[in-house]
Short mmCIF file of C-alpha atoms and ligand atoms in Angstrom, two decimals:
data_model
loop_
_atom_site.label_atom_id
_atom_site.label_comp_id
_atom_site.label_asym_id
_atom_site.label_seq_id
_atom_site.Cartn_x
_atom_site.Cartn_y
_atom_site.Cartn_z
CA MET A 1 142.54 -74.60 156.93
CA ASN A 2 139.72 -72.16 156.81
CA ILE A 3 140.22 -69.30 154.64
CA THR A 4 138.56 -66.13 156.23
CA ILE A 5 138.56 -62.68 153.93
CA LEU A 6 137.89 -59.23 155.77
CA GLY A 7 136.66 -57.37 152.67
CA ILE A 8 136.78 -53.35 153.28
CA GLU A 9 134.94 -51.00 150.81
CA SER A 10 135.27 -47.33 150.82
CA SER A 11 135.33 -45.67 147.63
CA CYS A 12 132.34 -43.57 147.84
CA ASP A 13 129.85 -42.80 150.77
CA ASP A 14 129.58 -46.09 152.33
CA THR A 15 131.80 -47.76 154.98
CA SER A 16 131.25 -50.79 154.59
CA ALA A 17 132.94 -54.26 155.92
CA ALA A 18 132.80 -58.04 155.59
CA VAL A 19 133.70 -61.49 156.24
CA ILE A 20 133.63 -64.33 153.87
CA GLU A 21 135.03 -67.90 154.94
CA ASN A 22 135.61 -70.44 152.48
CA GLY A 23 133.63 -68.55 149.76
CA TYR A 24 130.46 -68.38 152.11
CA LEU A 25 129.33 -64.86 153.61
CA LEU A 26 129.31 -64.58 157.22
CA SER A 27 128.74 -60.92 157.50
CA ASN A 28 128.01 -57.94 155.68
CA LYS A 29 128.28 -54.70 157.77
CA ILE A 30 127.36 -51.07 155.61
CA ALA A 31 127.68 -47.47 157.31
CA ASN A 32 125.47 -45.29 155.17
CA GLN A 33 126.66 -41.53 155.21
CA HIS A 34 123.55 -39.36 155.68
CA VAL A 35 125.67 -36.31 156.20
CA HIS A 36 125.64 -35.62 152.04
CA LYS A 37 121.82 -35.40 152.16
CA ALA A 38 121.74 -31.74 152.46
CA TYR A 39 124.11 -31.22 149.63
CA GLY A 40 122.52 -32.95 146.45
CA GLY A 41 125.67 -35.49 145.84
CA VAL A 42 128.54 -36.93 147.80
CA VAL A 43 130.85 -34.39 149.29
CA PRO A 44 134.49 -35.74 149.32
CA GLU A 45 135.88 -33.95 152.12
CA LEU A 46 132.85 -34.95 154.30
CA ALA A 47 132.94 -38.60 152.86
CA SER A 48 136.40 -39.09 153.59
CA ARG A 49 136.03 -37.81 157.60
CA ALA A 50 132.86 -40.01 157.77
CA HIS A 51 134.94 -42.67 156.68
CA LEU A 52 137.48 -42.36 159.30
CA GLN A 53 134.85 -42.32 161.81
CA ASN A 54 132.78 -45.21 160.92
CA ILE A 55 136.00 -47.78 159.76
CA VAL A 56 136.67 -49.10 163.19
CA PRO A 57 133.26 -49.63 164.28
CA VAL A 58 131.86 -51.44 161.13
CA VAL A 59 134.97 -53.55 161.21
CA GLU A 60 134.67 -54.80 164.82
CA ALA A 61 130.68 -55.23 163.76
CA ALA A 62 131.72 -57.14 161.01
CA LEU A 63 133.40 -59.38 163.00
CA LYS A 64 131.34 -59.50 165.89
CA GLU A 65 128.48 -60.70 163.37
CA ALA A 66 130.68 -63.32 161.74
CA GLY A 67 131.29 -64.85 164.99
CA ARG A 68 135.61 -64.19 164.17
CA LEU A 69 138.29 -63.02 165.79
CA LYS A 70 141.40 -60.58 164.10
CA SER A 71 143.51 -63.67 164.43
CA ASP A 72 141.02 -65.99 162.48
CA ILE A 73 141.59 -63.65 159.38
CA SER A 74 143.41 -65.24 156.62
CA ALA A 75 143.79 -61.87 154.02
CA ILE A 76 142.30 -58.41 153.67
CA ALA A 77 140.66 -57.65 150.62
CA TYR A 78 140.15 -53.67 150.14
CA THR A 79 138.74 -51.18 147.77
CA ARG A 80 142.02 -49.86 145.54
CA GLY A 81 139.40 -48.15 143.39
CA PRO A 82 137.80 -46.25 141.24
CA GLY A 83 136.38 -43.82 143.56
CA LEU A 84 136.94 -40.72 145.72
CA MET A 85 140.91 -40.39 146.31
CA GLY A 86 140.24 -39.33 149.78
CA ALA A 87 137.48 -42.19 151.00
CA LEU A 88 139.43 -44.68 149.08
CA LEU A 89 143.07 -43.60 150.96
CA VAL A 90 140.87 -44.26 154.89
CA GLY A 91 140.04 -47.75 153.67
CA ALA A 92 143.43 -48.71 151.85
CA SER A 93 145.32 -47.47 154.93
CA PHE A 94 143.09 -49.25 157.39
CA ALA A 95 143.70 -52.45 155.28
CA LYS A 96 147.52 -51.91 155.25
CA GLY A 97 147.84 -51.28 158.89
CA LEU A 98 145.71 -54.20 159.81
CA SER A 99 147.66 -56.38 157.35
CA ILE A 100 151.36 -55.56 159.49
CA ALA A 101 149.66 -55.83 162.28
CA LEU A 102 147.97 -59.23 161.91
CA LYS A 103 151.30 -60.36 159.67
CA VAL A 104 148.33 -61.32 156.89
CA PRO A 105 148.57 -60.50 153.36
CA LEU A 106 146.54 -57.95 151.75
CA ILE A 107 144.45 -58.25 148.31
CA ASP A 108 143.93 -54.99 146.20
CA VAL A 109 140.42 -54.95 144.62
CA ASN A 110 138.60 -53.27 141.56
CA HIS A 111 135.65 -51.57 142.63
CA LEU A 112 133.92 -52.65 139.33
CA HIS A 113 135.33 -56.01 139.23
CA ALA A 114 133.60 -56.82 142.82
CA HIS A 115 130.26 -55.60 141.51
CA ILE A 116 130.55 -58.06 138.88
CA LEU A 117 131.16 -61.03 141.43
CA SER A 118 128.52 -59.75 143.52
CA VAL A 119 126.95 -62.63 141.91
CA PHE A 120 128.63 -65.32 143.58
CA ILE A 121 127.99 -64.04 147.24
CA SER A 122 126.05 -66.57 148.74
CA ARG A 123 125.66 -67.83 152.66
CA MET A 124 125.83 -71.14 153.72
CA GLY A 125 122.67 -73.39 152.96
CA ASP A 126 121.61 -70.96 150.43
CA LYS A 127 120.03 -72.37 147.16
CA ASN A 128 121.65 -69.60 144.79
CA GLN A 129 122.47 -70.80 141.24
CA TYR A 130 125.73 -69.11 139.85
CA PRO A 131 126.36 -68.44 136.36
CA GLN A 132 128.47 -70.56 133.93
CA PHE A 133 131.47 -69.13 132.16
CA PRO A 134 131.58 -67.42 129.64
CA PHE A 135 128.72 -65.07 130.84
CA LEU A 136 128.05 -61.74 130.34
CA CYS A 137 127.56 -59.01 132.41
CA LEU A 138 126.33 -55.40 132.43
CA LEU A 139 127.47 -53.62 134.61
CA VAL A 140 125.35 -50.68 135.82
CA SER A 141 126.41 -48.27 138.76
CA GLY A 142 126.72 -44.76 139.69
CA GLY A 143 130.07 -44.22 137.51
CA HIS A 144 130.01 -46.82 135.28
CA THR A 145 127.70 -48.53 132.30
CA GLN A 146 129.74 -51.72 130.61
CA LEU A 147 128.85 -54.71 129.37
CA ILE A 148 131.49 -57.13 130.22
CA ILE A 149 132.29 -61.34 128.96
CA MET A 150 133.02 -62.80 132.51
CA LYS A 151 135.65 -65.72 131.01
CA SER A 152 136.57 -66.79 134.90
CA GLN A 153 136.04 -65.21 137.98
CA LEU A 154 139.41 -63.40 137.18
CA ASP A 155 139.32 -63.10 133.41
CA PHE A 156 137.03 -61.05 131.36
CA GLU A 157 136.69 -58.49 128.27
CA ILE A 158 134.66 -55.17 128.38
CA ILE A 159 132.96 -55.09 124.97
CA GLY A 160 130.92 -51.83 125.38
CA GLN A 161 130.62 -48.60 127.77
CA THR A 162 129.12 -45.68 127.93
CA ILE A 163 130.66 -42.79 126.37
CA ASP A 164 129.49 -40.09 128.57
CA ASP A 165 127.30 -40.27 131.46
CA ALA A 166 126.72 -43.72 133.50
CA ALA A 167 123.05 -45.12 133.78
CA GLY A 168 123.13 -44.27 137.44
CA GLU A 169 124.34 -41.01 136.56
CA ALA A 170 121.48 -40.34 134.22
CA PHE A 171 118.82 -41.53 137.10
CA ASP A 172 120.67 -39.10 139.23
CA LYS A 173 120.96 -36.16 137.39
CA CYS A 174 117.32 -36.15 136.09
CA ALA A 175 115.99 -36.80 139.65
CA LYS A 176 118.04 -33.52 140.77
CA ILE A 177 116.10 -31.45 137.85
CA ILE A 178 112.65 -32.61 139.16
CA GLY A 179 114.01 -31.51 142.76
CA LEU A 180 114.27 -35.14 144.37
CA PRO A 181 116.69 -35.79 147.01
CA TYR A 182 120.20 -37.49 146.15
CA PRO A 183 121.04 -40.38 145.25
CA GLY A 184 117.84 -39.84 143.03
CA GLY A 185 117.90 -43.64 141.26
CA PRO A 186 115.84 -45.32 144.24
CA TRP A 187 113.29 -42.13 144.18
CA ILE A 188 112.48 -42.44 140.67
CA ASP A 189 112.19 -46.36 141.01
CA LYS A 190 109.74 -45.81 143.85
CA LEU A 191 107.52 -43.15 141.68
CA ALA A 192 107.90 -45.09 138.39
CA GLN A 193 105.94 -47.62 139.83
CA LYS A 194 102.73 -45.55 140.15
CA GLY A 195 103.53 -43.81 136.57
CA ASN A 196 102.58 -44.25 133.26
CA SER A 197 105.76 -44.89 131.22
CA LYS A 198 104.12 -44.43 127.75
CA ALA A 199 103.28 -40.78 129.24
CA PHE A 200 106.04 -38.87 127.69
CA SER A 201 109.06 -39.78 125.54
CA PHE A 202 112.21 -38.47 125.71
CA ALA A 203 114.88 -38.64 122.75
CA ARG A 204 117.54 -41.59 123.19
CA ALA A 205 120.83 -42.00 121.69
CA VAL A 206 121.89 -43.58 118.86
CA VAL A 207 125.26 -45.43 119.53
CA GLN A 208 127.39 -47.13 117.64
CA GLY A 209 128.00 -51.03 118.61
CA LEU A 210 127.85 -52.08 121.97
CA ASP A 211 128.32 -48.58 123.56
CA PHE A 212 126.06 -46.36 125.47
CA SER A 213 125.24 -42.63 125.83
CA PHE A 214 123.11 -41.22 128.30
CA SER A 215 124.28 -37.48 128.10
CA GLY A 216 121.50 -36.63 125.47
CA LEU A 217 118.29 -38.07 127.20
CA LYS A 218 119.17 -36.26 130.44
CA THR A 219 119.12 -32.70 127.61
CA SER A 220 116.06 -33.98 126.31
CA PHE A 221 114.54 -34.62 129.72
CA LEU A 222 115.80 -30.65 130.89
CA TYR A 223 114.73 -29.06 127.46
CA PHE A 224 110.96 -30.75 127.76
CA LEU A 225 110.39 -29.88 131.21
CA ARG A 226 111.89 -26.35 130.58
CA ASP A 227 109.45 -25.72 127.47
CA GLN A 228 106.35 -27.85 130.02
CA VAL A 229 107.01 -25.50 132.89
CA LYS A 230 106.82 -22.19 130.91
CA ASP A 231 102.95 -23.15 130.52
CA ASN A 232 102.32 -24.68 133.42
CA LYS A 233 104.16 -23.87 136.68
CA SER A 234 102.99 -26.53 138.59
CA PHE A 235 103.73 -29.27 135.32
CA ILE A 236 106.60 -31.47 137.18
CA THR A 237 104.53 -31.87 140.70
CA ASP A 238 101.10 -32.48 138.51
CA HIS A 239 102.92 -35.28 135.95
CA GLN A 240 106.38 -36.35 138.69
CA ASN A 241 105.05 -40.36 138.69
CA ASP A 242 104.70 -40.42 134.88
CA LEU A 243 107.83 -38.22 134.44
CA CYS A 244 109.88 -40.84 136.51
CA ALA A 245 108.33 -43.61 134.52
CA SER A 246 108.97 -42.37 131.45
CA LEU A 247 112.56 -41.61 131.99
CA GLN A 248 112.88 -44.88 133.71
CA GLU A 249 111.66 -46.85 130.55
CA ALA A 250 113.99 -44.48 128.66
CA ILE A 251 116.83 -45.59 130.50
CA ILE A 252 116.20 -49.09 131.03
CA GLY A 253 115.13 -49.13 127.38
CA SER A 254 118.47 -48.38 126.11
CA LEU A 255 120.17 -50.67 128.39
CA MET A 256 118.47 -53.62 127.24
CA GLN A 257 118.54 -52.84 123.92
CA LYS A 258 122.06 -53.35 123.88
CA LEU A 259 122.12 -56.41 125.92
CA VAL A 260 120.22 -58.17 123.90
CA ARG A 261 122.51 -57.25 121.05
CA ALA A 262 125.55 -58.02 122.95
CA ALA A 263 123.69 -61.73 123.67
CA LYS A 264 123.15 -62.04 119.88
CA GLU A 265 126.35 -60.94 118.83
CA THR A 266 127.83 -63.69 121.40
CA GLY A 267 125.95 -66.25 121.70
CA ILE A 268 126.17 -66.17 125.44
CA ARG A 269 123.02 -66.80 127.14
CA ASP A 270 123.89 -66.95 131.07
CA ILE A 271 123.24 -63.11 131.69
CA ALA A 272 124.02 -60.97 135.17
CA VAL A 273 123.41 -57.63 135.98
CA ALA A 274 125.39 -56.10 138.79
CA GLY A 275 126.07 -52.39 140.12
CA GLY A 276 123.70 -50.00 142.08
CA VAL A 277 121.20 -49.88 139.30
CA SER A 278 120.73 -53.34 139.07
CA ALA A 279 118.51 -52.64 142.14
CA ASN A 280 115.74 -51.07 139.97
CA SER A 281 112.89 -52.58 140.14
CA GLY A 282 111.63 -51.56 136.30
CA LEU A 283 115.79 -52.92 134.86
CA ARG A 284 114.68 -56.54 137.24
CA LYS A 285 111.46 -56.72 135.45
CA SER A 286 112.50 -56.57 132.10
CA LEU A 287 115.83 -58.29 132.73
CA TYR A 288 113.37 -61.31 133.79
CA GLN A 289 111.09 -60.90 130.88
CA LEU A 290 113.71 -60.92 128.41
CA GLY A 291 115.18 -64.13 130.16
CA VAL A 292 112.01 -65.42 129.26
CA ASN A 293 111.64 -64.35 125.85
CA LYS A 294 115.34 -64.90 124.92
CA ASN A 295 115.97 -68.05 126.90
CA TRP A 296 118.52 -66.84 128.76
CA ARG A 297 119.51 -67.37 132.13
CA VAL A 298 119.41 -64.29 134.37
CA PHE A 299 121.21 -63.87 137.45
CA VAL A 300 120.84 -60.38 139.54
CA PRO A 301 122.57 -59.75 142.78
CA SER A 302 120.04 -59.34 146.06
CA VAL A 303 119.37 -55.70 146.33
CA GLN A 304 121.27 -55.30 149.61
CA TYR A 305 124.46 -56.78 147.07
CA ALA A 306 123.73 -54.61 144.00
CA THR A 307 125.03 -51.63 145.70
CA ASP A 308 128.00 -50.82 147.36
CA ASN A 309 129.02 -53.13 149.49
CA ALA A 310 132.39 -54.97 151.73
CA ALA A 311 130.74 -58.48 150.45
CA MET A 312 131.49 -57.99 147.14
CA ILE A 313 135.16 -56.87 147.90
CA ALA A 314 135.61 -59.85 150.28
CA ILE A 315 134.19 -62.57 147.60
CA THR A 316 136.81 -61.06 144.84
CA GLY A 317 139.50 -60.91 147.37
CA TYR A 318 138.50 -65.10 148.12
CA TYR A 319 138.97 -65.75 144.43
CA LYS A 320 142.33 -63.55 144.28
CA TYR A 321 143.35 -65.65 147.55
CA LEU A 322 142.74 -69.03 145.74
CA SER A 323 144.80 -67.76 142.93
CA GLY A 324 147.56 -66.13 145.11
CA GLN A 325 146.99 -62.56 143.53
CA PHE A 326 148.47 -60.85 146.79
CA SER A 327 149.13 -57.51 146.98
CA SER A 328 152.19 -55.27 148.56
CA GLN A 329 151.85 -52.54 150.80
CA GLN A 330 153.74 -50.13 148.11
CA VAL A 331 150.16 -50.25 145.72
CA THR A 332 148.25 -47.24 146.36
CA PRO A 333 144.59 -46.31 145.80
CA ALA A 334 143.56 -45.29 142.50
CA ALA A 335 140.91 -42.74 142.01
CA ARG A 336 140.66 -43.65 138.28
CA PHE A 337 140.99 -47.61 138.08
CA ASP A 338 138.91 -48.31 135.01
CA HIS A 339 140.58 -51.33 133.24
CA LEU A 340 139.24 -54.00 135.37
O1 LIG S 1 127.07 -48.92 142.51
P1 LIG S 1 126.77 -48.02 143.50
O2 LIG S 1 125.89 -48.01 144.57
O3 LIG S 1 127.89 -46.95 143.68
C1 LIG S 1 128.80 -46.80 142.68
O4 LIG S 1 129.56 -47.75 142.51
O5 LIG S 1 128.54 -45.56 141.84
O6 LIG S 1 125.70 -47.67 142.46
C2 LIG S 1 124.94 -46.27 142.79
C3 LIG S 1 124.26 -45.79 141.74
C4 LIG S 1 123.78 -43.97 142.30
O7 LIG S 1 123.42 -43.67 140.63
C5 LIG S 1 121.82 -44.84 142.59
O8 LIG S 1 121.13 -43.82 142.06
C6 LIG S 1 121.68 -45.85 141.48
O9 LIG S 1 123.02 -46.54 141.75
N1 LIG S 1 120.34 -46.65 142.24
C7 LIG S 1 119.56 -46.66 141.73
C8 LIG S 1 118.34 -47.56 142.10
N2 LIG S 1 119.50 -47.93 143.14
C9 LIG S 1 120.76 -47.29 143.33
N3 LIG S 1 119.03 -46.87 140.52
C10 LIG S 1 117.92 -46.63 140.03
N4 LIG S 1 116.93 -47.37 140.99
C11 LIG S 1 117.28 -47.91 142.19
N5 LIG S 1 116.48 -48.91 142.64
ZN1 LIG S 2 129.72 -49.41 143.20
#
């Protein structure tokens, strides 16, 4: 019998639905919300309203592309958290309602757990290689930066995390300082490719053990620009590419330094990255380079599965289904759901 999982993601500003059957992806549809651009960040109330408008058409589109009917669904997996409460409520309520209507089980999924399992997303016939357990994962998103040992798909240990800003937040906040649109990470990535990463250097935090810190870097970036702009009003526009390249180098440098340390301390050589920031081309390049130097096997989700998507929710739902980890109608969304 087929195991067909409908995944639903609505934790922030993307409404997404996906179908995974017997572990293989059949469809992954995402409705991005452009309404936030004018505000320089995600406006929670607008996000909830847009999710309400998008969720039915996105689920229908995912089923249609998969060539499956509602009656084919074995279980519905949805993002329980972390995320914006109003946004999570839309996905959770929809999933709960559909599960009652179709008489199929519900599976609640932690968004961060799902980001990590994005390395297991593949379509039938893809020649993907998967990491072997235990593997190390650097999870870098807009809200989180963590180093995790994955012992199995459903068992893991967090061995390091940021003590202040997340890596994606550092990209976005610094991008805002130099007037780039939200989210700034992809913009910095694009402009950095034309810049010199050695042009400027910014203070990097020294943090104990395997933890990270990015708030000092953001302050150093801000103060440096404030001083430069005093003498040259057009400093930022004159040096935009070099600023982006140097900033990106600083963020990636901090991430890679702790990743190397974690690999050394644990002796693990299968290394994965996940989360929105893993879409960064500089990070990917550094990681592949380190892989060659350190004799690691490196696993990076394709860009479409690195940023928020429901395929990762569906694949996590699939593994939870296999181990019988279902959820009741009483489980409520959790805006802060930091323990995986
Ligand atoms: O995982 P994600 O889509 O959402 C969260 O769960 O937070 O991550 C979003 C973050 C944002 O901070 C965004 O700027 C960053 O990922 N991001 C990037 C790139 N693409 C997305 N950061 C750097 N370079 C990119 N190419
Ligand atoms: Zn995410």
